mmCIF file of C-alpha atoms in Angstrom:
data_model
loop_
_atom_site.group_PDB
_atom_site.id
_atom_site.type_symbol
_atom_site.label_atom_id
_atom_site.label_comp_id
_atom_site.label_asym_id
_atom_site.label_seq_id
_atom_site.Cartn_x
_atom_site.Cartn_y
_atom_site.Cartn_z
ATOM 1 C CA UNK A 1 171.238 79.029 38.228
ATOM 2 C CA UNK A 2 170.672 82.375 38.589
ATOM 3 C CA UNK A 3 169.096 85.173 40.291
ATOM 4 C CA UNK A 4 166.312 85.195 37.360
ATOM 5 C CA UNK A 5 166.117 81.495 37.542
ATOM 6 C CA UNK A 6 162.400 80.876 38.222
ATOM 7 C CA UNK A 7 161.652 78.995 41.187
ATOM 8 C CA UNK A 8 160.805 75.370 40.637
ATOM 9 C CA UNK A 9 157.267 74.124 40.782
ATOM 10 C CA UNK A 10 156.546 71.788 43.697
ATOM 11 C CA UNK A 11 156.314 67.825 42.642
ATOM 12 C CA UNK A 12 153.280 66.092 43.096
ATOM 13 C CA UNK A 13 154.751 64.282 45.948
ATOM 14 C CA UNK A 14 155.552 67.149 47.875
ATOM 15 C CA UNK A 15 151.809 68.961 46.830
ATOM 16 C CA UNK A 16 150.104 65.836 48.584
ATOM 17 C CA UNK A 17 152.601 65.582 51.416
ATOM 18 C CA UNK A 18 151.671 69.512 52.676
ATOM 19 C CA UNK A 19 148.107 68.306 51.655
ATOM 20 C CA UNK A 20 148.002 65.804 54.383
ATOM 21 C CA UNK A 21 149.606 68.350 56.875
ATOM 22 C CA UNK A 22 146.706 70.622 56.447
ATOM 23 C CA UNK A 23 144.441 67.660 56.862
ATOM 24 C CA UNK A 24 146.383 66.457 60.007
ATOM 25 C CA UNK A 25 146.420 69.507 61.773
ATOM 26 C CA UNK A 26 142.556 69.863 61.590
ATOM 27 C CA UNK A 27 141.892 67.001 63.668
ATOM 28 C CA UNK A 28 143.343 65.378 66.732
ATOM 29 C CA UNK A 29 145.345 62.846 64.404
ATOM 30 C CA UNK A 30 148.257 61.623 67.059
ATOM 31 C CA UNK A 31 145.058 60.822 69.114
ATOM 32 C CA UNK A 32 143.211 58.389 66.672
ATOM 33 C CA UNK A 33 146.552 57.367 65.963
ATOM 34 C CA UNK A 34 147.028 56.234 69.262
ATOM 35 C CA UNK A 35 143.589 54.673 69.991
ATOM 36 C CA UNK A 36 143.967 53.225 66.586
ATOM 37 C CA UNK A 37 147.064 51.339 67.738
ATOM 38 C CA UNK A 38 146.155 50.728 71.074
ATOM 39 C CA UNK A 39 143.330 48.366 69.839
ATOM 40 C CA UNK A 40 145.932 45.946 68.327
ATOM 41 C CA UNK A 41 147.782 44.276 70.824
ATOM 42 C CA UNK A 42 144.586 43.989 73.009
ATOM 43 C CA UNK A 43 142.691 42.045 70.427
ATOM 44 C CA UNK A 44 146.255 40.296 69.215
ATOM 45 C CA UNK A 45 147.295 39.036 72.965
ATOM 46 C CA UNK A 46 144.502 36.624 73.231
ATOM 47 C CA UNK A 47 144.451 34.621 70.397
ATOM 48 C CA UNK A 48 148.166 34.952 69.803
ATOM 49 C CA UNK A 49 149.859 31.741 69.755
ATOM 50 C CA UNK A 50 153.378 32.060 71.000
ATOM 51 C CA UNK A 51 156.729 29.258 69.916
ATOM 52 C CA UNK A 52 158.887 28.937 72.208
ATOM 53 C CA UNK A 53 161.237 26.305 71.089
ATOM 54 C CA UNK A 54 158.727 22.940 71.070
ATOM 55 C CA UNK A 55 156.960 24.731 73.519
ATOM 56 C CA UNK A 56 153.777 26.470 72.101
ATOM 57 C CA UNK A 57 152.235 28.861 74.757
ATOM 58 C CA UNK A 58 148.791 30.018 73.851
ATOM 59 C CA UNK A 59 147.310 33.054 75.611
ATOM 60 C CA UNK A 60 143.755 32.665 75.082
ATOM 61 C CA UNK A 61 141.692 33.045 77.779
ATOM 62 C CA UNK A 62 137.571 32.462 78.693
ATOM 63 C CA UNK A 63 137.438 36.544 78.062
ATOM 64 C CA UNK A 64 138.841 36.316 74.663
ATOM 65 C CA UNK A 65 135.720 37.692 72.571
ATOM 66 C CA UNK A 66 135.178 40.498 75.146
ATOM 67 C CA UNK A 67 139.198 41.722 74.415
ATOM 68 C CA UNK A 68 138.298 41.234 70.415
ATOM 69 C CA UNK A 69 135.078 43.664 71.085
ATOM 70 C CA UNK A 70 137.075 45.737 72.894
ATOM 71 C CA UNK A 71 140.178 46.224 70.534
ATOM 72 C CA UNK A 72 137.731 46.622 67.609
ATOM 73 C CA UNK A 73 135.931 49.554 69.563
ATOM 74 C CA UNK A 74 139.230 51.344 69.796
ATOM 75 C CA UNK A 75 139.867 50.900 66.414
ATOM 76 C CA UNK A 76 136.766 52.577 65.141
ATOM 77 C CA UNK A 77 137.105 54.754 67.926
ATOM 78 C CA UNK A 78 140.281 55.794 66.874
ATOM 79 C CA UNK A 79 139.452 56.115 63.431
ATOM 80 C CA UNK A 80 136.450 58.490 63.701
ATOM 81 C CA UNK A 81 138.564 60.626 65.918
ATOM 82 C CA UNK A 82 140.172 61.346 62.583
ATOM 83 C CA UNK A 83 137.307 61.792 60.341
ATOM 84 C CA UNK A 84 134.356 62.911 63.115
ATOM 85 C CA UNK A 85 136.435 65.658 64.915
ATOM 86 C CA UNK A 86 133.511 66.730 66.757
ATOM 87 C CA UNK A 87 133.277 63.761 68.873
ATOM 88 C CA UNK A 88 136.623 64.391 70.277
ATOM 89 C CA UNK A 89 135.260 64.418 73.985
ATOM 90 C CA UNK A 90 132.881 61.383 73.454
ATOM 91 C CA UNK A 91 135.838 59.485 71.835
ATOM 92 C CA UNK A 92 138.395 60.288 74.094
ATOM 93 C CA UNK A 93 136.145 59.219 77.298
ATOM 94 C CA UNK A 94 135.395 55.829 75.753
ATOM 95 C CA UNK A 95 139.423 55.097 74.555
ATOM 96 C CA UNK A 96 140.097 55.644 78.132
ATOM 97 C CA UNK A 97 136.922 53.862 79.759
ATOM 98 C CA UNK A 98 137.979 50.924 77.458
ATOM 99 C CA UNK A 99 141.616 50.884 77.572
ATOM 100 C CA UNK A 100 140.824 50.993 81.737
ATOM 101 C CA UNK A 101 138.395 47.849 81.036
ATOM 102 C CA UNK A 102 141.113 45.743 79.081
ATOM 103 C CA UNK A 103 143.497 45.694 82.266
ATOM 104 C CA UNK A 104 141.137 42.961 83.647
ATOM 105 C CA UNK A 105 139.558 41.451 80.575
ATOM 106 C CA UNK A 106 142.517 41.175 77.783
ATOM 107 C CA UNK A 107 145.523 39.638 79.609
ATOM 108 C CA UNK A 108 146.740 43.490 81.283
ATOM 109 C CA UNK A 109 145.606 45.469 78.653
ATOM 110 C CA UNK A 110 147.743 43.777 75.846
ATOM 111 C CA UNK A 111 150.537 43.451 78.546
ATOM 112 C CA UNK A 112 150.438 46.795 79.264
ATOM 113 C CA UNK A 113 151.338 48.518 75.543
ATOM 114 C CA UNK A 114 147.569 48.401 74.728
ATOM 115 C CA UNK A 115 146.320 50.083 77.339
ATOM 116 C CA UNK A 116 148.990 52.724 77.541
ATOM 117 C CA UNK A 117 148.285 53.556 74.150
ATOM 118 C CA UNK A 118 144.773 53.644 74.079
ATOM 119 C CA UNK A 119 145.062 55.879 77.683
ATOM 120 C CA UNK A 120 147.607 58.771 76.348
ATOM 121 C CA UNK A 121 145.304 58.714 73.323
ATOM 122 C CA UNK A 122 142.052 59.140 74.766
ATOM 123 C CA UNK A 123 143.523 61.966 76.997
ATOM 124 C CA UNK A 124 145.051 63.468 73.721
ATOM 125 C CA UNK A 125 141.589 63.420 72.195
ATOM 126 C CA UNK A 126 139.623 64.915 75.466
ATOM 127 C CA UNK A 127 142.456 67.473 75.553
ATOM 128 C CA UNK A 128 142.791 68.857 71.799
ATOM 129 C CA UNK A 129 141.023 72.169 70.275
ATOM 130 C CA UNK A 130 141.015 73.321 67.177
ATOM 131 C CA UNK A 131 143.402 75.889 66.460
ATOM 132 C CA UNK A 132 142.173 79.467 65.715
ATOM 133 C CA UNK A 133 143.056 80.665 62.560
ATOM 134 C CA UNK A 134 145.552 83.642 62.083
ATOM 135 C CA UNK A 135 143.636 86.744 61.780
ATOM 136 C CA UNK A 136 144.479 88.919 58.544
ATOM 137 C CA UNK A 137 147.151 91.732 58.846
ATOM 138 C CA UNK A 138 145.299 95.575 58.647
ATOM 139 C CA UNK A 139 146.093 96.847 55.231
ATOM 140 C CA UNK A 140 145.673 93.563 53.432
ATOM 141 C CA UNK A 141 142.322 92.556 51.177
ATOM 142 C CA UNK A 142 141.170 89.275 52.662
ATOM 143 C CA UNK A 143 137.846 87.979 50.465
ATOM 144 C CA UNK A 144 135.275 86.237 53.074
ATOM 145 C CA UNK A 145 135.486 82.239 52.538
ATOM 146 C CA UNK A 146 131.872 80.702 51.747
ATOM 147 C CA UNK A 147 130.991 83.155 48.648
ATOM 148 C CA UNK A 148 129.247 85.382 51.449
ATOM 149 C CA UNK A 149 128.735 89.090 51.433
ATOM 150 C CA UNK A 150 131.237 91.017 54.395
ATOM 151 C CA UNK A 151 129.179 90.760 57.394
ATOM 152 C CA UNK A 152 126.449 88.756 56.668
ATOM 153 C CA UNK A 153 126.101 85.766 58.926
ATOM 154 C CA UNK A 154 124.987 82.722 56.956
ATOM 155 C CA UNK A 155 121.105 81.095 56.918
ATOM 156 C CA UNK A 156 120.547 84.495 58.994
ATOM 157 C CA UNK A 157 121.768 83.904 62.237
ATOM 158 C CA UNK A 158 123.395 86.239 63.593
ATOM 159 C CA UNK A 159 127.318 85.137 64.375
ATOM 160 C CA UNK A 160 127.242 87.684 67.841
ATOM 161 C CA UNK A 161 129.890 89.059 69.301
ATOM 162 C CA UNK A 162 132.199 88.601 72.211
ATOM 163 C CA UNK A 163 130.585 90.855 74.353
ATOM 164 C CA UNK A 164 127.550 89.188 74.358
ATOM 165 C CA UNK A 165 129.482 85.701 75.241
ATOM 166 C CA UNK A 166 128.485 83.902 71.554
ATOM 167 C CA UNK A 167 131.124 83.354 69.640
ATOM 168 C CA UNK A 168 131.182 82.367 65.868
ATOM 169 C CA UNK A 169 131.527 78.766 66.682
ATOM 170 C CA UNK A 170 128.310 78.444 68.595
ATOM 171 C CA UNK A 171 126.619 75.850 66.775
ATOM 172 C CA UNK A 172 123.790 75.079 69.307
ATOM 173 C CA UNK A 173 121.211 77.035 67.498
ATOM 174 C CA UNK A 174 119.818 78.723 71.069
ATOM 175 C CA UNK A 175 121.671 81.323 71.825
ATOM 176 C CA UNK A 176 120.046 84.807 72.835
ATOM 177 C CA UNK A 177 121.560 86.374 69.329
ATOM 178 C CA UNK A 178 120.010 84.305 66.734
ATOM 179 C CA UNK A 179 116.630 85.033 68.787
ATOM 180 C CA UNK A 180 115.970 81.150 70.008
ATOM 181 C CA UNK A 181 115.460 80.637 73.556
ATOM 182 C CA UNK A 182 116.320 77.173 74.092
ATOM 183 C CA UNK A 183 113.576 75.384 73.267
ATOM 184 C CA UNK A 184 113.452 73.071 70.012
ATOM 185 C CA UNK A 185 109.931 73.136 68.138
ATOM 186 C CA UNK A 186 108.607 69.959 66.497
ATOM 187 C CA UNK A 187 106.902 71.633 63.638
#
C-alpha cells in the first residue's frame, strides 16, 4: 500500500452499522431499551414455573393477569419510545407509574430487576432532548435541507426568532409570529 493507494470503500456491514447510529441517536433508544426489558421479568415472574430438584415452585399469584397487562404496557411503551420520539414525556411518566404499580401487583416488580429497569428507563425517557445540530462553519456553502428557498419558512409560517421567544421547533401552531392567537377554528 501506498500513499496513492485509494482508500477502501466501506462494507455493507459497516454502511448499516453507522446507519443505525444515526437512527439511535435521534431517539431516546437506551430508554425504550430499558422499558422494553423491564416488561419481561414482570410478566415472566408470575407464570414462571420454577424446578427445584422434585420440588416445583410456581409463582403465580391471584394478580397474575394484572402483571401480564402491565409488562405488555411497558413493552409497547418501550417500543414507541423508539419509533414515537415525541411522546418521550408521556412514555416516560407511564414506565415509571407502572414499574411503581408492579412492586405490589407482580411479585416486587419482577423481584426487583423489573421494576428497576422500567424506573431508570422511564426517567431516561422524561429526561432526554434531542440534540441540536452543529451549526455550519462561516465560509462554507451549506444548501437548506427540504428543497426550500434560503429563508423561507415552510407552509408560510414564519420560523421567528429568538428574540421574540419562538424558536424553530415550535410546533404548536399559536405562537404570536405565525399570526395565530391561540385559538383553534373549526372551519
Amino acid at each position: 500500500m501506498s500513499a496513492e493507494t485509494p482508500a477502501a470503500h466501506p462494507g455493507q456491514f459497516t454502511y448499516r452499522r453507522q446507519q443505525f447510529r444515526a437512527w439511535r441517536g435521534a431517539r431516546p433508544f437506551w430508554a425504550g431499551l430499558f422499558v422494553l426489558l423491564g416488561g419481561f421479568p414482570i410478566m415472566y415472574f408470575p407464570y414462571a414455573h420454577l424446578q427445584i430438584g422434585h420440588l416445583t415452585l410456581a409463582m403465580a399469584t391471584t394478580a397474575g393477569a394484572g402483571s401480564l397487562i402491565i409488562g405488555v404496557l411497558l413493552v409497547v411503551l418501550g417500543v414507541s419510545l423508539w419509533f414515537q420520539k415525541h411522546v418521550r414525556t408521556f412514555a416516560g411518566v407511564a414506565a415509571i407509574l407502572l414499574a411503581l404499580v408492579s412492586l405490589p401487583v407482580s411479585n416486587f416488580g419482577g423481584f426487583v430487576m423489573g421494576f428497576l429497569l422500567a424506573l431508570i428507563g422511564g426517567a431516561m425517557a422524561v429526561s432526554w432532548a434531542p440534540g441540536v445540530p452543529p451549526q455550519p462553519q462561516p465560509g462554507q456553502d451549506v444548501p437548506p435541507a427540504g428543497g426550500e428557498a434560503p429563508g423561507e419558512a415552510p407552509y408560510g409560517f414564519d420560523k421567528g426568532t429568538a428574540a421574540d421567544g419562538v424558536g424553530e421547533n415550535d410546533l404548536s401552531g399559536t405562537s404570536p409570529a405565525n399570526g395565530a392567537n391561540g385559538r383553534h377554528s373549526a372551519g
